[in-house]
Coordinates of N, CA and C in Angstrom, one line a residue:
Chain A
E675 N 23.2 4.7 18.1 CA 22.3 5.7 17.4 C 22.6 5.6 15.9
I676 N 21.5 5.7 15.1 CA 21.6 5.7 13.7 C 21.9 7.1 13.2
V677 N 23.0 7.2 12.5 CA 23.4 8.5 11.9 C 22.9 8.6 10.5
L678 N 22.3 9.7 10.2 CA 21.8 10.0 8.8 C 22.7 11.1 8.2
T679 N 23.3 10.8 7.0 CA 24.2 11.7 6.4 C 23.5 12.2 5.1
Q680 N 23.3 13.5 5.0 CA 22.6 14.0 3.8 C 23.7 14.7 2.9
S681 N 23.5 14.5 1.6 CA 24.3 15.1 0.6 C 23.5 15.6 -0.6
P682 N 24.0 16.6 -1.3 CA 25.1 17.5 -0.9 C 24.6 18.4 0.3
A683 N 25.4 19.2 0.9 CA 25.0 20.1 1.9 C 24.2 21.2 1.3
T684 N 24.6 21.7 0.1 CA 23.9 22.7 -0.6 C 23.8 22.3 -2.1
L685 N 22.6 22.6 -2.6 CA 22.3 22.3 -4.0 C 21.8 23.6 -4.7
S686 N 22.6 24.1 -5.7 CA 22.2 25.3 -6.4 C 21.6 25.0 -7.7
L687 N 20.3 25.3 -7.8 CA 19.6 25.0 -9.0 C 18.7 26.1 -9.4
S688 N 18.2 26.1 -10.7 CA 17.3 27.1 -11.2 C 15.8 26.6 -11.1
P689 N 14.8 27.4 -11.0 CA 13.4 27.0 -11.2 C 13.3 26.2 -12.4
G690 N 12.5 25.1 -12.3 CA 12.2 24.2 -13.5 C 13.2 23.0 -13.5
E691 N 14.3 23.1 -12.8 CA 15.3 22.0 -12.9 C 14.9 20.9 -11.9
R692 N 15.5 19.8 -12.1 CA 15.3 18.6 -11.2 C 16.2 18.6 -10.1
A693 N 15.7 18.3 -8.9 CA 16.6 18.3 -7.7 C 16.6 16.8 -7.2
T694 N 17.8 16.4 -6.9 CA 18.0 15.0 -6.3 C 18.8 15.1 -5.0
L695 N 18.2 14.8 -3.9 CA 18.8 14.8 -2.6 C 19.0 13.4 -2.1
S696 N 20.1 13.3 -1.4 CA 20.5 11.9 -0.9 C 20.5 11.9 0.6
C697 N 20.1 10.8 1.2 CA 20.2 10.5 2.6 C 20.7 9.1 2.8
R698 N 21.8 9.0 3.5 CA 22.4 7.6 3.8 C 22.4 7.4 5.3
A699 N 22.0 6.2 5.6 CA 21.9 5.8 7.0 C 23.1 4.9 7.4
S700 N 23.6 5.0 8.7 CA 24.7 4.3 9.1 C 24.4 2.8 9.3
Q701 N 23.2 2.4 9.4 CA 22.7 1.0 9.3 C 21.3 1.0 8.8
S702 N 20.9 -0.2 8.4 CA 19.6 -0.3 7.7 C 18.5 0.3 8.6
V703 N 17.6 1.1 7.9 CA 16.4 1.6 8.6 C 15.2 1.0 7.9
S704 N 15.4 -0.1 7.1 CA 14.3 -0.6 6.3 C 13.7 0.5 5.4
S705 N 12.4 0.7 5.4 CA 11.8 1.8 4.7 C 11.3 2.9 5.6
Y706 N 11.8 2.9 6.9 CA 11.2 3.8 7.9 C 11.9 5.2 7.8
L707 N 11.7 5.9 6.7 CA 12.4 7.1 6.5 C 11.4 8.2 6.0
A708 N 11.6 9.4 6.5 CA 10.7 10.5 6.1 C 11.6 11.7 5.6
W709 N 10.9 12.5 4.9 CA 11.5 13.8 4.4 C 10.7 15.0 4.9
Y710 N 11.3 16.0 5.3 CA 10.7 17.3 5.7 C 11.3 18.4 4.9
Q711 N 10.5 19.5 4.7 CA 10.9 20.7 4.2 C 10.8 21.8 5.2
Q712 N 11.8 22.6 5.4 CA 11.8 23.7 6.3 C 12.2 25.0 5.7
K713 N 11.4 26.0 5.8 CA 11.7 27.4 5.3 C 12.1 28.2 6.5
P714 N 12.9 29.3 6.3 CA 13.3 30.1 7.4 C 12.2 30.6 8.3
G715 N 12.4 30.5 9.6 CA 11.4 30.9 10.6 C 10.2 30.1 10.7
Q716 N 10.1 29.0 10.0 CA 9.0 28.1 10.0 C 9.3 26.7 10.6
A717 N 8.2 26.1 11.0 CA 8.4 24.7 11.4 C 8.6 23.8 10.2
P718 N 9.2 22.6 10.4 CA 9.3 21.7 9.3 C 7.9 21.2 8.8
R719 N 7.8 20.8 7.6 CA 6.6 20.2 7.0 C 6.9 18.8 6.4
L720 N 6.1 17.9 6.8 CA 6.2 16.5 6.4 C 5.9 16.4 4.9
L721 N 6.9 15.8 4.1 CA 6.7 15.6 2.7 C 6.4 14.2 2.3
I722 N 7.3 13.3 2.8 CA 7.3 11.9 2.5 C 7.5 11.1 3.7
Y723 N 6.7 10.0 3.9 CA 7.0 9.0 5.0 C 7.1 7.6 4.4
D724 N 7.7 6.8 5.2 CA 7.9 5.4 4.8 C 8.6 5.3 3.4
S725 N 9.6 6.2 3.2 CA 10.4 6.2 2.1 C 9.8 6.8 0.8
S726 N 8.5 6.5 0.5 CA 8.0 6.8 -0.8 C 6.5 7.3 -0.7
N727 N 5.9 7.4 0.4 CA 4.5 7.9 0.5 C 4.4 9.4 0.7
R728 N 3.7 10.0 -0.2 CA 3.5 11.5 0.0 C 2.5 11.7 1.1
A729 N 2.9 12.7 1.9 CA 1.9 13.1 3.0 C 0.8 13.9 2.4
T730 N -0.3 14.1 3.1 CA -1.5 14.7 2.7 C -1.2 16.1 2.1
G731 N -1.6 16.4 0.9 CA -1.5 17.7 0.3 C -0.2 18.0 -0.3
I732 N 0.7 17.1 -0.4 CA 2.0 17.3 -1.0 C 2.0 17.1 -2.5
P733 N 2.5 18.0 -3.3 CA 2.4 17.9 -4.7 C 3.1 16.7 -5.3
A734 N 2.7 16.3 -6.4 CA 3.2 15.1 -7.1 C 4.7 15.3 -7.5
R735 N 5.1 16.5 -7.6 CA 6.5 16.7 -8.1 C 7.5 16.2 -7.0
F736 N 7.1 16.0 -5.8 CA 7.9 15.4 -4.7 C 7.8 13.9 -4.7
S737 N 8.9 13.2 -4.8 CA 8.9 11.8 -4.7 C 10.0 11.3 -3.9
G738 N 9.9 10.1 -3.3 CA 10.9 9.5 -2.5 C 11.1 8.1 -2.9
S739 N 12.4 7.6 -2.7 CA 12.7 6.2 -3.0 C 13.8 5.8 -2.1
G740 N 14.0 4.4 -2.1 CA 15.1 3.8 -1.4 C 14.6 2.9 -0.3
S741 N 15.6 2.1 0.2 CA 15.3 1.2 1.3 C 16.7 0.8 1.9
G742 N 16.7 0.3 3.1 CA 17.9 -0.1 3.7 C 18.7 1.1 4.2
T743 N 19.8 1.5 3.5 CA 20.6 2.6 3.9 C 20.7 3.8 3.0
D744 N 20.1 3.6 1.8 CA 20.2 4.7 0.8 C 18.9 5.2 0.3
F745 N 18.7 6.5 0.4 CA 17.4 7.1 0.1 C 17.6 8.3 -0.7
T746 N 16.5 8.6 -1.5 CA 16.6 9.8 -2.4 C 15.2 10.5 -2.3
L747 N 15.3 11.9 -2.3 CA 14.2 12.7 -2.5 C 14.4 13.4 -3.8
T748 N 13.4 13.3 -4.7 CA 13.5 14.0 -6.0 C 12.4 15.0 -6.1
I749 N 12.7 16.2 -6.5 CA 11.8 17.2 -6.9 C 11.9 17.4 -8.4
S750 N 10.8 17.0 -9.1 CA 10.9 16.8 -10.6 C 11.2 18.1 -11.3
S751 N 10.5 19.2 -10.9 CA 10.7 20.5 -11.5 C 10.5 21.5 -10.4
L752 N 11.6 22.2 -10.1 CA 11.6 23.1 -8.9 C 10.7 24.3 -9.2
E753 N 9.8 24.5 -8.2 CA 9.0 25.7 -8.2 C 9.6 26.7 -7.3
P754 N 9.3 28.0 -7.4 CA 10.0 29.0 -6.5 C 9.8 28.8 -5.0
E755 N 8.7 28.2 -4.7 CA 8.5 27.9 -3.2 C 9.2 26.7 -2.7
D756 N 9.9 26.0 -3.6 CA 10.6 24.7 -3.1 C 12.0 25.0 -2.6
F757 N 12.5 26.3 -2.7 CA 13.8 26.6 -2.3 C 13.8 26.7 -0.7
A758 N 14.5 25.8 -0.1 CA 14.3 25.6 1.4 C 15.4 24.6 1.8
V759 N 15.3 24.2 3.1 CA 16.2 23.2 3.6 C 15.4 21.9 3.8
Y760 N 16.0 20.8 3.4 CA 15.3 19.5 3.5 C 16.0 18.5 4.4
Y761 N 15.2 17.9 5.3 CA 15.8 17.0 6.3 C 15.2 15.6 6.1
C762 N 16.0 14.6 6.3 CA 15.5 13.2 6.4 C 15.5 12.8 7.8
Q763 N 14.6 11.8 8.1 CA 14.4 11.4 9.5 C 14.1 9.9 9.5
Q764 N 14.7 9.1 10.4 CA 14.4 7.7 10.5 C 13.7 7.4 11.8
R765 N 12.9 6.4 11.8 CA 12.2 5.9 13.0 C 12.4 4.5 13.3
S766 N 13.4 3.9 12.6 CA 13.7 2.5 12.8 C 14.2 2.1 14.2
N767 N 15.0 3.0 14.7 CA 15.7 2.8 16.0 C 15.7 4.2 16.7
W768 N 14.8 4.4 17.6 CA 14.6 5.7 18.1 C 14.3 6.7 17.0
V769 N 14.6 7.9 17.1 CA 14.3 8.9 16.1 C 15.6 9.8 15.9
T770 N 16.1 9.9 14.7 CA 17.2 10.8 14.4 C 16.9 11.5 13.1
F771 N 17.6 12.6 12.9 CA 17.5 13.4 11.7 C 18.8 13.6 11.0
G772 N 18.8 13.8 9.7 CA 20.0 14.1 9.0 C 20.3 15.6 9.2
G773 N 21.5 16.0 8.7 CA 21.9 17.4 8.9 C 21.3 18.4 8.0
G774 N 20.6 17.9 7.0 CA 19.9 18.8 6.1 C 20.7 19.1 4.8
T775 N 19.9 19.4 3.7 CA 20.4 19.9 2.4 C 19.6 21.1 2.1
K776 N 20.4 22.2 1.8 CA 19.8 23.5 1.4 C 19.7 23.5 -0.1
V777 N 18.5 23.7 -0.6 CA 18.3 23.9 -2.0 C 18.1 25.4 -2.2
E778 N 19.1 26.0 -2.9 CA 19.1 27.4 -3.1 C 19.0 27.8 -4.6
I779 N 18.6 29.0 -4.9 CA 18.4 29.5 -6.2 C 19.8 29.8 -6.8
K780 N 20.0 29.2 -8.0 CA 21.3 29.5 -8.7 C 21.3 30.8 -9.4
Chain B
Q1229 N -9.4 22.8 11.6 CA -8.1 22.3 11.2 C -7.2 22.1 12.4
V1230 N -6.2 21.3 12.2 CA -5.3 21.0 13.4 C -4.5 22.2 13.6
Q1231 N -4.4 22.6 14.9 CA -3.5 23.7 15.4 C -2.8 23.3 16.6
L1232 N -1.5 23.6 16.6 CA -0.7 23.5 17.8 C -0.1 24.9 18.1
V1233 N -0.4 25.5 19.2 CA 0.0 26.8 19.5 C 0.9 26.8 20.8
Q1234 N 2.1 27.2 20.6 CA 3.1 27.1 21.7 C 3.2 28.4 22.5
S1235 N 3.7 28.3 23.7 CA 3.9 29.5 24.6 C 5.1 30.3 24.0
G1236 N 5.2 31.5 24.6 CA 6.2 32.5 24.1 C 7.6 32.2 24.5
A1237 N 8.5 33.0 23.9 CA 9.9 32.9 24.1 C 10.3 33.0 25.6
E1238 N 11.3 32.4 26.0 CA 11.8 32.4 27.4 C 13.3 32.7 27.4
V1239 N 13.7 33.4 28.4 CA 15.2 33.6 28.7 C 15.4 33.1 30.1
K1240 N 16.4 32.2 30.2 CA 16.7 31.5 31.4 C 18.2 31.6 31.7
K1241 N 18.5 31.5 33.0 CA 20.0 31.5 33.4 C 20.4 30.0 33.5
P1242 N 21.7 29.8 33.3 CA 22.2 28.4 33.4 C 21.8 27.8 34.7
G1243 N 21.4 26.5 34.7 CA 21.0 25.9 35.9 C 19.5 25.9 36.2
A1244 N 18.8 26.9 35.6 CA 17.4 27.0 35.8 C 16.6 26.0 35.0
S1245 N 15.3 26.0 35.1 CA 14.3 25.1 34.4 C 13.4 26.0 33.5
V1246 N 12.9 25.3 32.5 CA 11.9 26.0 31.6 C 10.8 25.0 31.3
K1247 N 9.6 25.6 31.2 CA 8.4 24.7 30.9 C 7.7 25.4 29.7
V1248 N 7.6 24.6 28.6 CA 7.0 25.1 27.4 C 5.6 24.4 27.2
S1249 N 4.6 25.1 26.8 CA 3.3 24.5 26.6 C 2.9 24.5 25.1
C1250 N 2.0 23.6 24.7 CA 1.6 23.3 23.4 C 0.1 23.1 23.4
K1251 N -0.7 24.1 23.1 CA -2.1 24.0 23.2 C -2.6 23.5 21.8
T1252 N -3.4 22.5 21.8 CA -3.9 21.8 20.6 C -5.4 22.1 20.4
S1253 N -5.8 22.0 19.1 CA -7.2 22.1 18.7 C -7.4 21.4 17.4
G1254 N -8.6 21.1 17.0 CA -8.9 20.6 15.7 C -8.8 19.1 15.5
Y1255 N -8.5 18.4 16.6 CA -8.4 16.9 16.5 C -8.6 16.4 17.9
T1256 N -8.6 15.0 18.0 CA -8.8 14.4 19.3 C -7.4 14.3 20.0
F1257 N -7.2 15.1 21.0 CA -5.9 15.2 21.7 C -5.4 13.9 22.2
T1258 N -6.3 13.1 22.7 CA -5.8 11.8 23.2 C -5.6 10.7 22.2
G1259 N -5.9 11.0 20.9 CA -5.8 10.0 19.9 C -4.4 9.9 19.3
D1260 N -3.5 10.8 19.5 CA -2.2 10.8 18.8 C -1.1 11.2 19.8
Y1261 N 0.0 10.5 19.7 CA 1.2 10.8 20.5 C 1.6 12.3 20.2
M1262 N 2.3 12.9 21.1 CA 2.9 14.2 20.9 C 4.4 14.1 21.1
H1263 N 5.1 14.6 20.2 CA 6.6 14.6 20.3 C 7.1 16.0 20.5
W1264 N 8.4 16.1 21.0 CA 9.1 17.4 21.1 C 10.4 17.2 20.4
V1265 N 10.7 18.3 19.6 CA 11.9 18.3 18.7 C 12.5 19.7 18.9
R1266 N 13.8 19.8 19.0 CA 14.4 21.1 19.1 C 15.4 21.4 18.0
Q1267 N 15.7 22.7 17.8 CA 16.6 23.1 16.8 C 17.4 24.3 17.3
A1268 N 18.7 24.0 17.5 CA 19.7 25.1 17.9 C 19.8 26.1 16.8
P1269 N 20.2 27.3 17.1 CA 20.3 28.3 16.0 C 21.2 27.9 14.9
G1270 N 20.7 27.9 13.7 CA 21.4 27.6 12.5 C 21.8 26.1 12.4
Q1271 N 21.2 25.3 13.2 CA 21.5 23.8 13.2 C 20.3 23.0 12.8
G1272 N 20.5 21.6 12.9 CA 19.5 20.7 12.4 C 18.5 20.4 13.6
L1273 N 17.8 19.3 13.3 CA 16.7 19.0 14.2 C 17.1 17.8 15.2
E1274 N 16.6 17.9 16.4 CA 17.0 16.9 17.4 C 15.7 16.5 18.2
W1275 N 15.5 15.2 18.3 CA 14.2 14.7 18.9 C 14.5 14.5 20.4
L1276 N 13.5 15.0 21.2 CA 13.6 14.8 22.7 C 12.8 13.7 23.2
G1277 N 11.7 13.3 22.6 CA 10.9 12.2 23.1 C 9.4 12.4 22.8
W1278 N 8.6 11.5 23.3 CA 7.1 11.6 23.1 C 6.4 11.4 24.4
I1279 N 5.1 11.8 24.4 CA 4.1 11.5 25.4 C 2.9 11.0 24.8
N1280 N 2.3 10.0 25.4 CA 1.0 9.5 25.0 C 0.0 10.3 25.8
P1281 N -0.8 11.2 25.1 CA -1.7 12.0 25.9 C -2.8 11.3 26.6
K1282 N -3.1 10.1 26.1 CA -4.2 9.3 26.6 C -3.8 8.7 28.0
S1283 N -2.6 8.1 28.0 CA -2.2 7.4 29.2 C -1.2 8.2 30.1
G1284 N -0.5 9.2 29.5 CA 0.6 9.9 30.2 C 1.9 9.2 30.0
E1285 N 1.9 8.0 29.4 CA 3.2 7.3 29.2 C 4.2 8.2 28.4
T1286 N 5.4 8.1 28.8 CA 6.4 8.9 28.1 C 7.6 8.0 27.6
N1287 N 8.4 8.6 26.7 CA 9.6 7.9 26.2 C 10.5 9.0 25.8
Y1288 N 11.7 9.1 26.5 CA 12.6 10.2 26.3 C 13.9 9.7 25.6
A1289 N 14.4 10.5 24.7 CA 15.7 10.2 24.1 C 16.8 10.1 25.2
Q1290 N 17.7 9.2 25.1 CA 18.6 8.9 26.1 C 19.4 10.1 26.6
K1291 N 19.7 11.0 25.6 CA 20.5 12.2 25.9 C 19.9 13.1 26.9
F1292 N 18.5 13.0 27.0 CA 17.8 14.0 27.8 C 17.2 13.3 29.1
Q1293 N 17.3 12.0 29.2 CA 16.8 11.3 30.4 C 17.4 11.9 31.7
G1294 N 16.5 12.2 32.6 CA 16.9 12.8 33.9 C 16.8 14.3 33.9
R1295 N 16.7 14.9 32.7 CA 16.5 16.4 32.6 C 15.2 16.8 32.0
V1296 N 14.5 15.9 31.3 CA 13.3 16.2 30.6 C 12.1 15.6 31.2
T1297 N 11.0 16.3 31.3 CA 9.7 15.7 31.7 C 8.6 16.2 30.7
M1298 N 7.9 15.3 30.2 CA 6.7 15.6 29.3 C 5.5 15.3 30.1
T1299 N 4.5 16.2 30.1 CA 3.2 16.0 30.7 C 2.1 16.5 29.9
R1300 N 0.9 16.3 30.3 CA -0.2 16.8 29.5 C -1.4 17.1 30.5
D1301 N -2.3 17.9 30.0 CA -3.5 18.2 30.7 C -4.6 18.0 29.7
T1302 N -5.3 16.9 29.8 CA -6.3 16.5 28.8 C -7.5 17.4 28.9
S1303 N -7.8 18.0 30.0 CA -9.0 18.9 30.2 C -8.8 20.2 29.3
I1304 N -7.6 20.6 29.0 CA -7.4 21.7 28.2 C -6.5 21.4 26.9
T1305 N -6.5 20.1 26.6 CA -5.8 19.6 25.4 C -4.4 20.3 25.2
T1306 N -3.6 20.2 26.2 CA -2.3 20.9 26.2 C -1.2 19.9 26.6
A1307 N -0.1 20.0 25.9 CA 1.1 19.2 26.3 C 2.1 20.2 26.8
Y1308 N 3.0 19.6 27.6 CA 4.0 20.4 28.2 C 5.4 19.7 28.1
L1309 N 6.4 20.5 28.0 CA 7.8 20.1 28.0 C 8.5 20.9 29.1
E1310 N 9.1 20.2 30.0 CA 10.0 20.8 31.0 C 11.4 20.3 30.9
L1311 N 12.3 21.2 30.9 CA 13.7 20.9 30.8 C 14.4 21.5 32.0
T1312 N 15.2 20.8 32.7 CA 15.8 21.3 33.9 C 17.3 21.4 33.7
R1313 N 18.0 22.0 34.7 CA 19.5 22.1 34.7 C 20.0 22.7 33.4
L1314 N 19.4 23.8 32.9 CA 19.6 24.3 31.6 C 21.1 24.7 31.5
R1315 N 21.6 24.5 30.2 CA 23.0 24.9 29.9 C 22.9 25.8 28.6
S1316 N 24.0 26.4 28.3 CA 24.0 27.3 27.2 C 23.7 26.6 25.9
D1317 N 24.1 25.3 25.8 CA 23.8 24.6 24.6 C 22.4 24.0 24.5
D1318 N 21.6 24.4 25.5 CA 20.1 24.1 25.4 C 19.4 25.2 24.7
T1319 N 20.1 26.3 24.3 CA 19.5 27.4 23.6 C 19.1 26.9 22.2
A1320 N 17.7 27.0 22.0 CA 17.2 26.4 20.8 C 15.7 26.8 20.6
V1321 N 15.2 26.5 19.5 CA 13.7 26.6 19.3 C 13.2 25.2 19.5
Y1322 N 12.2 25.1 20.4 CA 11.6 23.9 20.8 C 10.2 23.8 20.1
F1323 N 10.0 22.7 19.4 CA 8.7 22.4 18.7 C 8.0 21.3 19.3
C1324 N 6.7 21.4 19.4 CA 5.8 20.2 19.7 C 5.4 19.7 18.3
A1325 N 5.2 18.4 18.1 CA 4.9 17.9 16.8 C 4.0 16.7 17.0
R1326 N 2.9 16.7 16.3 CA 1.9 15.5 16.5 C 2.4 14.3 15.6
D1327 N 2.2 13.2 16.3 CA 2.5 11.9 15.6 C 1.5 11.7 14.4
L1328 N 2.1 11.2 13.3 CA 1.2 10.8 12.2 C 0.6 9.5 12.4
S1329 N -0.7 9.4 12.4 CA -1.4 8.2 12.5 C -1.8 7.6 11.2
L1330 N -1.6 6.3 11.0 CA -2.0 5.7 9.7 C -3.0 4.6 10.0
K1331 N -3.9 4.4 9.0 CA -4.9 3.4 9.2 C -4.4 2.0 8.7
G1332 N -4.4 1.0 9.7 CA -4.0 -0.3 9.3 C -5.3 -1.1 8.9
A1333 N -5.1 -2.4 9.0 CA -6.2 -3.3 8.5 C -7.5 -3.1 9.4
S1334 N -7.3 -2.9 10.7 CA -8.4 -2.8 11.6 C -8.3 -1.7 12.6
T1335 N -7.2 -1.0 12.6 CA -7.1 0.0 13.6 C -6.1 1.1 13.1
W1336 N -6.0 2.2 13.8 CA -5.1 3.2 13.5 C -3.8 3.0 14.3
Y1337 N -2.7 3.3 13.8 CA -1.4 3.1 14.6 C -0.5 4.3 14.4
G1338 N 0.3 4.6 15.4 CA 1.3 5.6 15.4 C 2.5 5.3 14.6
T1339 N 3.3 6.3 14.2 CA 4.4 6.1 13.3 C 5.7 6.7 13.7
D1340 N 5.8 7.6 14.6 CA 7.0 8.4 14.9 C 7.4 9.2 13.7
Y1341 N 6.5 9.6 12.9 CA 6.7 10.7 12.0 C 5.8 11.9 12.4
F1342 N 6.0 13.1 12.0 CA 5.4 14.3 12.5 C 4.7 15.1 11.5
D1343 N 3.3 15.1 11.6 CA 2.5 15.6 10.5 C 2.0 17.0 10.8
S1344 N 2.0 17.5 12.0 CA 1.6 18.8 12.4 C 2.5 19.3 13.5
W1345 N 2.9 20.6 13.3 CA 3.9 21.2 14.2 C 3.4 22.5 14.8
G1346 N 3.9 22.7 16.0 CA 3.7 24.1 16.6 C 4.6 25.1 15.9
Q1347 N 4.4 26.3 16.3 CA 5.2 27.4 15.6 C 6.6 27.5 16.2
G1348 N 6.9 26.8 17.3 CA 8.2 26.8 17.9 C 8.2 27.9 19.1
T1349 N 9.1 27.5 20.1 CA 9.3 28.4 21.2 C 10.8 28.6 21.4
L1350 N 11.3 29.8 21.3 CA 12.7 30.0 21.5 C 13.0 30.1 23.0
V1351 N 13.9 29.2 23.4 CA 14.5 29.2 24.7 C 15.9 29.6 24.7
T1352 N 16.2 30.7 25.3 CA 17.6 31.2 25.4 C 18.2 31.1 26.7
V1353 N 19.3 30.4 26.8 CA 20.0 30.2 28.1 C 21.2 31.0 28.1
S1354 N 21.2 32.0 29.0 CA 22.4 32.9 29.1 C 22.5 33.5 30.4
S1355 N 23.7 33.7 30.9 CA 24.0 34.3 32.2 C 23.9 35.8 32.0

């Protein structure tokens, strides 16, 4: 099973700041990685697929990069609605998710 | 618009079974695989498997093989998840999630990413 490790566990930032989230895979997943946002009591929402492609309707402040084992989700300037938990997910070998990064208001 | 509406919360005793439904609308039900994902309280996401609504073919995560069954009823565009021999650690919110389809050179293909989700069904296993 491919293990995805997300860091940091919690990111404390202010609105307007840049957020950089990391996801590391235990073995190469090529570019088969997605990012989701989840708010309390809600289902996850797909943000990015295949490492760097924004899903339909996702604002341009969200961007993804990386390949192989190291991936990054960047939120260029945090809006109030961006404070949430973010998960990465790989589809290279079955499907697994990372443990999540919580982006909280500082 | 695409909608996935799940059945209501369930409380079950250890050893029992549960069946969760996912009623879809707004798209061609047989055109996209349906996945099931669960989330234990305060925890991360865990994938259970998928069903091809067109053929009924299924693929289950190894951890759940033997305990999980995914089915569908195309006449009412509804997918189902059944989990048997429930344990306390099966307590979780269960989500159905539609597979993201992308357009290739000449056809659409599935991706094992999830672009639309149900609202979730809380299954509580407790004696």
